[in-house]
Amino acid sequence: MTVEIRWLGHSCFTISTGGHNLIVDPFLDDSPVAPVKAADVTADHLLLTHGHFDHVADAVSIALRTRAVVVANFEICEWLKAQGVAEDKVIAMNTGGQVELPFGLLKVTVAHHSSSLPDGSYGGNPGGFVLSLKDRRIYLAGDTALTLDMKLIGIGGLDLAVLPIGDLFTMGPEDSIEAVKLLNPTKVLPCHYNTWPPIEQDASAWADRVRSYTAAEPIVLEPGGTTTL
Ligand code: NI
Ligand code: MN
């Protein structure tokens, strides 16, 4: 079964697999680089890594319009419900937990970051996700620093790791190379860069370093671009 992954700029992705459509960290209407608006996306599941504006900006509008099931930490789920998202449309989780969903098994991983919500309220722990789909395993790191936990996340094999490389708020290109070594994925896709000048990076230079220093294949997309596993 193929998995189609489309980068919508920053840390926003759509993932299509087995008739399911997932959207991760929707930041579209206010993103300087997103190729689509929040009103244009369809989803049956919405995955949120943490509470920062550049990850949840369009979560409420998409959740209310599409009636997608939202997977996020407990505190973000409470924030969503306070804005009208139905109780039975949120799945509240926390670090280390996993849940069987119609598209596969989802596990929440550690992320070294912060997670306040746009209104300043407490956003719980930041996280990442490991998605064990029918025959593909994908790691979405979320916003995080390099962490030795990545050694554990790689056990069992990864077909794809999605890593931030923008630096400043997350790990940068250098640390992402160490992350690839720990995770040992077949492919690695960079995100959280080139959204604004402070997180500008040269993705093709990064890809050269991935090829030189790791066994992984770098997949560099433009916003709107798609890769298939
Ligand atoms: Ni963040
Ligand atoms: Mn961010």
Short mmCIF file of N, CA and C and ligand atoms in Angstrom, two decimals, residues 10-11 50 52 54-55 113 143 169-170 192 196, ligand 2:
data_model
loop_
_atom_site.label_atom_id
_atom_site.label_comp_id
_atom_site.label_asym_id
_atom_site.label_seq_id
_atom_site.Cartn_x
_atom_site.Cartn_y
_atom_site.Cartn_z
N HIS A 10 6.44 24.75 6.07
CA HIS A 10 6.70 24.73 7.52
C HIS A 10 6.64 23.30 8.06
N SER A 11 5.74 23.01 9.00
CA SER A 11 5.66 21.63 9.53
C SER A 11 4.34 20.98 9.19
N HIS A 50 2.23 19.96 18.98
CA HIS A 50 2.31 20.81 20.17
C HIS A 50 1.48 22.06 19.94
N HIS A 52 2.06 25.40 19.77
CA HIS A 52 2.49 26.67 19.18
C HIS A 52 1.66 27.04 17.95
N ASP A 54 2.32 28.19 15.08
CA ASP A 54 2.72 27.72 13.75
C ASP A 54 2.48 26.22 13.55
N HIS A 55 1.74 25.60 14.50
CA HIS A 55 1.39 24.18 14.38
C HIS A 55 -0.11 23.93 14.55
N HIS A 113 11.26 20.70 23.55
CA HIS A 113 10.75 21.95 22.99
C HIS A 113 9.85 22.57 24.06
N ASP A 143 8.57 19.74 16.57
CA ASP A 143 9.65 20.69 16.90
C ASP A 143 10.46 20.07 18.02
N PHE A 169 14.73 27.64 16.66
CA PHE A 169 13.65 27.12 17.51
C PHE A 169 13.72 25.60 17.67
N THR A 170 14.44 24.96 16.78
CA THR A 170 14.53 23.49 16.75
C THR A 170 15.98 23.13 16.41
N HIS A 192 10.25 22.72 8.73
CA HIS A 192 10.46 23.82 9.68
C HIS A 192 11.68 24.67 9.28
N TRP A 196 10.35 31.73 7.26
CA TRP A 196 10.71 33.13 7.50
C TRP A 196 12.23 33.24 7.49
MN MN B 2 7.35 25.55 15.30
#
